[in-house]
């Protein structure tokens, strides 16, 4: 079974520039998550999709971050414009969880390491 | 905050020794999960323990959960150099937020050969 794919693996940009990350979840997984992991901290949930609908985006800085999941499969996360404090690893995860009573394991991709100069 | 908090922040042991990491949290949970992250890599799910369970085993891993104390522990027995990684606990509060995980800062485990 192929894992969660993310690209690019690394990105270096200057502040005020824009950047986009791509995620391809495990085939058949209904739920997709984007996390931000700042160095030395645990992952922080930014947004959760179920199929192509947003379930929770309460921690997404919507003035500069946006995300979409077209056709309930791939997803992109965009930052525009980037700030220095956005330097972090952006992790994508997927799970088979469909919003029923029992949760399911999240499978993580390798992440995209963003450096904002 | 729903986040778990791991203790200690860093742990250094010799191969063959046991490693114990603790996690405390503040709100009621549906389940608690432990993940491992090798340097520069994504997270790998280790084990999930539900709120009505007290102990769970998986290979060399043993997880306990005490909901009255809002705490969990992860024990790795007979550690190996390959166990060197960061370990995170993550809580799932259930209810309307079922499926959402809140991670702590992690414990950095170093196992010396």
PDB file of C-alpha atoms in Angstrom:
ATOM      1  CA  UNK A   1       0.000   0.000   0.000  1.00  0.00           C
ATOM      2  CA  UNK A   2       1.479   3.357  -1.031  1.00  0.00           C
ATOM      3  CA  UNK A   3       1.843   5.889   1.749  1.00  0.00           C
ATOM      4  CA  UNK A   4       0.945   9.553   1.923  1.00  0.00           C
ATOM      5  CA  UNK A   5       2.921  11.503  -0.665  1.00  0.00           C
ATOM      6  CA  UNK A   6       3.953  15.117  -0.256  1.00  0.00           C
ATOM      7  CA  UNK A   7       5.864  17.546  -2.420  1.00  0.00           C
ATOM      8  CA  UNK A   8       8.099  19.369  -2.434  1.00  0.00           C
ATOM      9  CA  UNK A   9      10.225  17.980   0.401  1.00  0.00           C
ATOM     10  CA  UNK A  10      12.035  21.258   0.924  1.00  0.00           C
ATOM     11  CA  UNK A  11      11.251  24.859   0.041  1.00  0.00           C
ATOM     12  CA  UNK A  12      13.127  28.071   0.728  1.00  0.00           C
ATOM     13  CA  UNK A  13      11.423  31.383   0.045  1.00  0.00           C
ATOM     14  CA  UNK A  14      11.713  34.985   1.087  1.00  0.00           C
ATOM     15  CA  UNK A  15       9.133  36.624   3.290  1.00  0.00           C
ATOM     16  CA  UNK A  16       6.102  37.991   1.492  1.00  0.00           C
ATOM     17  CA  UNK A  17       6.451  35.367  -1.248  1.00  0.00           C
ATOM     18  CA  UNK A  18       3.843  32.698  -1.877  1.00  0.00           C
ATOM     19  CA  UNK A  19       4.254  28.941  -1.585  1.00  0.00           C
ATOM     20  CA  UNK A  20       2.094  25.880  -2.146  1.00  0.00           C
ATOM     21  CA  UNK A  21       2.364  22.337  -0.843  1.00  0.00           C
ATOM     22  CA  UNK A  22       0.766  19.273  -2.340  1.00  0.00           C
ATOM     23  CA  UNK A  23      -0.489  16.100  -0.674  1.00  0.00           C
ATOM     24  CA  UNK A  24      -1.730  12.824  -2.112  1.00  0.00           C
ATOM     25  CA  UNK A  25      -3.350  10.694   0.617  1.00  0.00           C
ATOM     26  CA  UNK A  26      -3.584   6.943   0.814  1.00  0.00           C
ATOM     27  CA  UNK A  27      -6.087   5.683  -1.727  1.00  0.00           C
ATOM     28  CA  UNK A  28      -9.585   5.456  -0.313  1.00  0.00           C
ATOM     29  CA  UNK A  29      -8.903   7.542   2.783  1.00  0.00           C
ATOM     30  CA  UNK A  30     -11.815   9.888   3.387  1.00  0.00           C
ATOM     31  CA  UNK A  31     -10.164  12.203   5.879  1.00  0.00           C
ATOM     32  CA  UNK A  32      -7.147  14.394   5.242  1.00  0.00           C
ATOM     33  CA  UNK A  33      -5.276  16.605   7.721  1.00  0.00           C
ATOM     34  CA  UNK A  34      -2.673  19.349   7.417  1.00  0.00           C
ATOM     35  CA  UNK A  35      -0.396  19.975  10.401  1.00  0.00           C
ATOM     36  CA  UNK A  36       2.262  22.583  11.087  1.00  0.00           C
ATOM     37  CA  UNK A  37       5.253  21.444  13.125  1.00  0.00           C
ATOM     38  CA  UNK A  38       7.582  24.151  14.352  1.00  0.00           C
ATOM     39  CA  UNK A  39      11.064  23.027  15.360  1.00  0.00           C
ATOM     40  CA  UNK A  40      11.062  21.508  18.834  1.00  0.00           C
ATOM     41  CA  UNK A  41       7.278  21.277  19.057  1.00  0.00           C
ATOM     42  CA  UNK A  42       4.615  18.730  18.291  1.00  0.00           C
ATOM     43  CA  UNK A  43       2.413  18.945  15.202  1.00  0.00           C
ATOM     44  CA  UNK A  44      -0.432  21.460  15.355  1.00  0.00           C
ATOM     45  CA  UNK A  45      -3.574  20.735  13.354  1.00  0.00           C
ATOM     46  CA  UNK A  46      -4.313  23.405  10.757  1.00  0.00           C
ATOM     47  CA  UNK A  47      -7.231  21.932   8.847  1.00  0.00           C
ATOM     48  CA  UNK A  48      -9.208  18.712   8.566  1.00  0.00           C
ATOM     49  CA  UNK A  49     -11.090  17.617   5.440  1.00  0.00           C
ATOM     50  CA  UNK A  50     -13.614  14.848   5.128  1.00  0.00           C
ATOM     51  CA  UNK A  51     -13.911  13.976   1.458  1.00  0.00           C
ATOM     52  CA  UNK A  52     -13.797  17.464  -0.109  1.00  0.00           C
ATOM     53  CA  UNK A  53     -15.496  19.312   2.735  1.00  0.00           C
ATOM     54  CA  UNK A  54     -13.793  21.199   5.574  1.00  0.00           C
ATOM     55  CA  UNK A  55     -14.545  19.715   9.004  1.00  0.00           C
ATOM     56  CA  UNK A  56     -12.331  21.995  11.081  1.00  0.00           C
ATOM     57  CA  UNK A  57     -10.165  24.953  10.126  1.00  0.00           C
ATOM     58  CA  UNK A  58     -10.298  26.796  13.443  1.00  0.00           C
ATOM     59  CA  UNK A  59      -6.492  26.907  13.757  1.00  0.00           C
ATOM     60  CA  UNK A  60      -5.793  27.920  10.170  1.00  0.00           C
ATOM     61  CA  UNK A  61      -4.587  31.558   9.859  1.00  0.00           C
ATOM     62  CA  UNK A  62      -7.068  32.368   7.166  1.00  0.00           C
ATOM     63  CA  UNK A  63      -5.642  35.781   6.371  1.00  0.00           C
ATOM     64  CA  UNK A  64      -2.650  34.081   4.725  1.00  0.00           C
ATOM     65  CA  UNK A  65      -3.263  30.323   4.624  1.00  0.00           C
ATOM     66  CA  UNK A  66      -5.708  28.532   2.368  1.00  0.00           C
ATOM     67  CA  UNK A  67      -6.308  24.888   1.581  1.00  0.00           C
ATOM     68  CA  UNK A  68      -8.449  22.896  -0.752  1.00  0.00           C
ATOM     69  CA  UNK A  69      -9.131  19.273  -1.489  1.00  0.00           C
ATOM     70  CA  UNK A  70     -10.403  18.803  -4.982  1.00  0.00           C
ATOM     71  CA  UNK A  71     -12.611  15.806  -5.733  1.00  0.00           C
ATOM     72  CA  UNK A  72     -11.959  14.480  -2.251  1.00  0.00           C
ATOM     73  CA  UNK A  73      -8.486  13.186  -3.106  1.00  0.00           C
ATOM     74  CA  UNK A  74      -5.388  15.411  -3.445  1.00  0.00           C
ATOM     75  CA  UNK A  75      -5.001  18.549  -1.388  1.00  0.00           C
ATOM     76  CA  UNK A  76      -2.984  21.736  -1.604  1.00  0.00           C
ATOM     77  CA  UNK A  77      -2.025  24.108   1.192  1.00  0.00           C
ATOM     78  CA  UNK A  78      -1.018  27.638   0.243  1.00  0.00           C
ATOM     79  CA  UNK A  79       0.617  30.453   2.148  1.00  0.00           C
ATOM     80  CA  UNK A  80       0.354  33.936   0.718  1.00  0.00           C
ATOM     81  CA  UNK A  81       2.232  36.020   1.780  1.00  0.00           C
ATOM     82  CA  UNK A  82       4.682  34.061   3.914  1.00  0.00           C
ATOM     83  CA  UNK A  83       6.096  35.377   7.182  1.00  0.00           C
ATOM     84  CA  UNK A  84       9.274  34.412   8.997  1.00  0.00           C
ATOM     85  CA  UNK A  85       7.251  32.588  11.669  1.00  0.00           C
ATOM     86  CA  UNK A  86       5.802  30.258   9.010  1.00  0.00           C
ATOM     87  CA  UNK A  87       9.133  28.410   8.886  1.00  0.00           C
ATOM     88  CA  UNK A  88       8.163  24.877   9.879  1.00  0.00           C
ATOM     89  CA  UNK A  89       7.527  21.400   8.583  1.00  0.00           C
ATOM     90  CA  UNK A  90       4.100  21.000   7.033  1.00  0.00           C
ATOM     91  CA  UNK A  91       2.764  17.498   7.470  1.00  0.00           C
ATOM     92  CA  UNK A  92      -0.119  15.898   5.662  1.00  0.00           C
ATOM     93  CA  UNK A  93      -1.931  12.907   7.131  1.00  0.00           C
ATOM     94  CA  UNK A  94      -4.858  10.781   6.041  1.00  0.00           C
ATOM     95  CA  UNK A  95      -7.141   8.281   7.671  1.00  0.00           C
ATOM     96  CA  UNK A  96     -10.023   6.048   6.713  1.00  0.00           C
ATOM     97  CA  UNK A  97     -12.142   7.778   9.383  1.00  0.00           C
ATOM     98  CA  UNK A  98     -15.512   8.766   7.979  1.00  0.00           C
ATOM     99  CA  UNK A  99     -17.001  10.660  10.895  1.00  0.00           C
ATOM    100  CA  UNK A 100     -18.645   7.716  12.578  1.00  0.00           C
ATOM    101  CA  UNK A 101     -18.259   6.613  16.156  1.00  0.00           C
ATOM    102  CA  UNK A 102     -14.850   5.031  15.969  1.00  0.00           C
ATOM    103  CA  UNK A 103     -11.682   6.889  15.160  1.00  0.00           C
ATOM    104  CA  UNK A 104      -8.953   5.516  12.924  1.00  0.00           C
ATOM    105  CA  UNK A 105      -5.195   5.648  12.642  1.00  0.00           C
ATOM    106  CA  UNK A 106      -3.692   8.665  10.910  1.00  0.00           C
ATOM    107  CA  UNK A 107      -0.905   7.978   8.419  1.00  0.00           C
ATOM    108  CA  UNK A 108       1.581  10.777   7.919  1.00  0.00           C
ATOM    109  CA  UNK A 109       3.566  11.840   4.893  1.00  0.00           C
ATOM    110  CA  UNK A 110       7.254  12.807   5.111  1.00  0.00           C
ATOM    111  CA  UNK A 111       6.440  16.519   5.308  1.00  0.00           C
ATOM    112  CA  UNK A 112       7.602  19.653   3.524  1.00  0.00           C
ATOM    113  CA  UNK A 113      10.267  21.660   5.315  1.00  0.00           C
ATOM    114  CA  UNK A 114       9.659  25.375   4.667  1.00  0.00           C
ATOM    115  CA  UNK A 115      12.268  27.992   5.397  1.00  0.00           C
ATOM    116  CA  UNK A 116      11.219  31.626   5.135  1.00  0.00           C
ATOM    117  CA  UNK A 117      14.131  34.086   4.911  1.00  0.00           C
TER     118      UNK A 117
ATOM    119  CA  UNK B   1      -5.626  23.119  26.239  1.00  0.00           C
ATOM    120  CA  UNK B   2      -6.300  19.613  24.981  1.00  0.00           C
ATOM    121  CA  UNK B   3      -2.639  19.016  24.257  1.00  0.00           C
ATOM    122  CA  UNK B   4      -0.752  16.234  25.921  1.00  0.00           C
ATOM    123  CA  UNK B   5       2.505  17.137  27.606  1.00  0.00           C
ATOM    124  CA  UNK B   6       5.330  14.621  27.576  1.00  0.00           C
ATOM    125  CA  UNK B   7       7.869  14.134  30.291  1.00  0.00           C
ATOM    126  CA  UNK B   8      10.834  14.068  30.219  1.00  0.00           C
ATOM    127  CA  UNK B   9      11.685  16.335  27.298  1.00  0.00           C
ATOM    128  CA  UNK B  10      14.821  14.303  26.642  1.00  0.00           C
ATOM    129  CA  UNK B  11      15.935  10.823  27.679  1.00  0.00           C
ATOM    130  CA  UNK B  12      19.291   9.192  27.065  1.00  0.00           C
ATOM    131  CA  UNK B  13      19.852   5.488  27.784  1.00  0.00           C
ATOM    132  CA  UNK B  14      22.046   2.557  26.798  1.00  0.00           C
ATOM    133  CA  UNK B  15      20.933  -0.235  24.481  1.00  0.00           C
ATOM    134  CA  UNK B  16      19.131  -2.966  26.365  1.00  0.00           C
ATOM    135  CA  UNK B  17      17.718  -0.624  28.991  1.00  0.00           C
ATOM    136  CA  UNK B  18      14.049   0.235  29.279  1.00  0.00           C
ATOM    137  CA  UNK B  19      12.741   3.674  28.366  1.00  0.00           C
ATOM    138  CA  UNK B  20       9.701   5.196  30.024  1.00  0.00           C
ATOM    139  CA  UNK B  21       7.968   8.316  28.780  1.00  0.00           C
ATOM    140  CA  UNK B  22       4.994   9.980  30.395  1.00  0.00           C
ATOM    141  CA  UNK B  23       2.154  12.060  29.035  1.00  0.00           C
ATOM    142  CA  UNK B  24      -0.293  14.230  30.923  1.00  0.00           C
ATOM    143  CA  UNK B  25      -3.364  15.910  29.509  1.00  0.00           C
ATOM    144  CA  UNK B  26      -6.081  18.222  30.744  1.00  0.00           C
ATOM    145  CA  UNK B  27      -9.423  17.313  29.205  1.00  0.00           C
ATOM    146  CA  UNK B  28     -11.475  14.140  28.894  1.00  0.00           C
ATOM    147  CA  UNK B  29     -10.446  11.919  26.031  1.00  0.00           C
ATOM    148  CA  UNK B  30     -11.915   9.303  23.738  1.00  0.00           C
ATOM    149  CA  UNK B  31      -8.487   7.808  23.084  1.00  0.00           C
ATOM    150  CA  UNK B  32      -4.795   8.565  23.377  1.00  0.00           C
ATOM    151  CA  UNK B  33      -2.206   7.669  20.766  1.00  0.00           C
ATOM    152  CA  UNK B  34       1.576   7.468  20.702  1.00  0.00           C
ATOM    153  CA  UNK B  35       3.620   8.333  17.628  1.00  0.00           C
ATOM    154  CA  UNK B  36       7.316   8.123  16.787  1.00  0.00           C
ATOM    155  CA  UNK B  37       9.180  10.578  14.574  1.00  0.00           C
ATOM    156  CA  UNK B  38      12.649   9.917  13.285  1.00  0.00           C
ATOM    157  CA  UNK B  39      14.717  12.974  12.484  1.00  0.00           C
ATOM    158  CA  UNK B  40      13.505  14.661   9.301  1.00  0.00           C
ATOM    159  CA  UNK B  41      10.725  12.158   8.752  1.00  0.00           C
ATOM    160  CA  UNK B  42       6.966  11.977   9.190  1.00  0.00           C
ATOM    161  CA  UNK B  43       5.237  10.508  12.210  1.00  0.00           C
ATOM    162  CA  UNK B  44       4.608   6.793  12.574  1.00  0.00           C
ATOM    163  CA  UNK B  45       1.668   5.529  14.590  1.00  0.00           C
ATOM    164  CA  UNK B  46       2.712   3.207  17.411  1.00  0.00           C
ATOM    165  CA  UNK B  47      -0.311   2.417  19.503  1.00  0.00           C
ATOM    166  CA  UNK B  48      -3.813   3.637  20.380  1.00  0.00           C
ATOM    167  CA  UNK B  49      -5.409   3.166  23.772  1.00  0.00           C
ATOM    168  CA  UNK B  50      -9.077   3.925  24.343  1.00  0.00           C
ATOM    169  CA  UNK B  51     -10.438   5.661  27.423  1.00  0.00           C
ATOM    170  CA  UNK B  52     -11.965   2.434  28.741  1.00  0.00           C
ATOM    171  CA  UNK B  53      -8.649   0.558  28.498  1.00  0.00           C
ATOM    172  CA  UNK B  54      -5.932   0.590  31.139  1.00  0.00           C
ATOM    173  CA  UNK B  55      -3.040  -1.162  29.434  1.00  0.00           C
ATOM    174  CA  UNK B  56      -2.042  -2.221  25.965  1.00  0.00           C
ATOM    175  CA  UNK B  57       0.929  -4.092  24.524  1.00  0.00           C
ATOM    176  CA  UNK B  58       2.468  -4.165  21.099  1.00  0.00           C
ATOM    177  CA  UNK B  59       5.760  -5.988  20.716  1.00  0.00           C
ATOM    178  CA  UNK B  60       8.283  -4.211  22.958  1.00  0.00           C
ATOM    179  CA  UNK B  61       5.832  -1.392  23.668  1.00  0.00           C
ATOM    180  CA  UNK B  62       3.601  -1.160  26.702  1.00  0.00           C
ATOM    181  CA  UNK B  63       1.180   1.705  27.158  1.00  0.00           C
ATOM    182  CA  UNK B  64      -0.824   2.464  30.271  1.00  0.00           C
ATOM    183  CA  UNK B  65      -3.636   4.936  30.730  1.00  0.00           C
ATOM    184  CA  UNK B  66      -4.960   6.373  33.985  1.00  0.00           C
ATOM    185  CA  UNK B  67      -7.962   8.539  33.174  1.00  0.00           C
ATOM    186  CA  UNK B  68      -8.407   9.549  36.825  1.00  0.00           C
ATOM    187  CA  UNK B  69      -4.950  11.132  36.767  1.00  0.00           C
ATOM    188  CA  UNK B  70      -5.226  12.158  33.106  1.00  0.00           C
ATOM    189  CA  UNK B  71      -1.923  10.505  32.347  1.00  0.00           C
ATOM    190  CA  UNK B  72      -0.382   7.835  30.157  1.00  0.00           C
ATOM    191  CA  UNK B  73       2.984   6.193  29.956  1.00  0.00           C
ATOM    192  CA  UNK B  74       4.887   4.522  27.138  1.00  0.00           C
ATOM    193  CA  UNK B  75       7.423   1.863  28.049  1.00  0.00           C
ATOM    194  CA  UNK B  76       9.900   0.577  25.486  1.00  0.00           C
ATOM    195  CA  UNK B  77      11.617  -2.552  26.738  1.00  0.00           C
ATOM    196  CA  UNK B  78      15.075  -3.738  25.714  1.00  0.00           C
ATOM    197  CA  UNK B  79      15.725  -0.567  23.737  1.00  0.00           C
ATOM    198  CA  UNK B  80      17.816  -0.526  20.576  1.00  0.00           C
ATOM    199  CA  UNK B  81      19.779   2.209  18.841  1.00  0.00           C
ATOM    200  CA  UNK B  82      17.076   2.184  16.160  1.00  0.00           C
ATOM    201  CA  UNK B  83      14.564   3.370  18.776  1.00  0.00           C
ATOM    202  CA  UNK B  84      16.311   6.751  18.800  1.00  0.00           C
ATOM    203  CA  UNK B  85      13.582   9.206  17.815  1.00  0.00           C
ATOM    204  CA  UNK B  86      11.087  11.707  19.174  1.00  0.00           C
ATOM    205  CA  UNK B  87       7.991  10.240  20.773  1.00  0.00           C
ATOM    206  CA  UNK B  88       4.707  12.132  20.909  1.00  0.00           C
ATOM    207  CA  UNK B  89       1.466  11.482  22.666  1.00  0.00           C
ATOM    208  CA  UNK B  90      -1.680  12.755  21.012  1.00  0.00           C
ATOM    209  CA  UNK B  91      -5.129  13.044  22.506  1.00  0.00           C
ATOM    210  CA  UNK B  92      -8.461  12.644  20.769  1.00  0.00           C
ATOM    211  CA  UNK B  93     -11.221  14.226  22.822  1.00  0.00           C
ATOM    212  CA  UNK B  94     -13.959  12.487  20.881  1.00  0.00           C
ATOM    213  CA  UNK B  95     -17.457  13.893  20.565  1.00  0.00           C
ATOM    214  CA  UNK B  96     -17.708  16.608  17.935  1.00  0.00           C
ATOM    215  CA  UNK B  97     -13.916  16.609  17.572  1.00  0.00           C
ATOM    216  CA  UNK B  98     -13.530  12.842  17.149  1.00  0.00           C
ATOM    217  CA  UNK B  99     -10.641  12.137  14.814  1.00  0.00           C
ATOM    218  CA  UNK B 100      -8.749  15.332  15.630  1.00  0.00           C
ATOM    219  CA  UNK B 101      -5.440  14.853  17.404  1.00  0.00           C
ATOM    220  CA  UNK B 102      -3.699  17.292  19.719  1.00  0.00           C
ATOM    221  CA  UNK B 103      -0.001  16.601  20.139  1.00  0.00           C
ATOM    222  CA  UNK B 104       2.404  17.386  22.942  1.00  0.00           C
ATOM    223  CA  UNK B 105       5.953  18.649  22.469  1.00  0.00           C
ATOM    224  CA  UNK B 106       7.438  15.186  22.535  1.00  0.00           C
ATOM    225  CA  UNK B 107      10.232  13.311  24.285  1.00  0.00           C
ATOM    226  CA  UNK B 108      13.546  13.003  22.459  1.00  0.00           C
ATOM    227  CA  UNK B 109      14.883   9.512  23.137  1.00  0.00           C
ATOM    228  CA  UNK B 110      18.519   8.714  22.422  1.00  0.00           C
ATOM    229  CA  UNK B 111      19.656   5.108  22.722  1.00  0.00           C
ATOM    230  CA  UNK B 112      23.423   4.634  22.758  1.00  0.00           C
ATOM    231  CA  UNK B 113      24.940   1.419  21.369  1.00  0.00           C
TER     232      UNK B 113
END
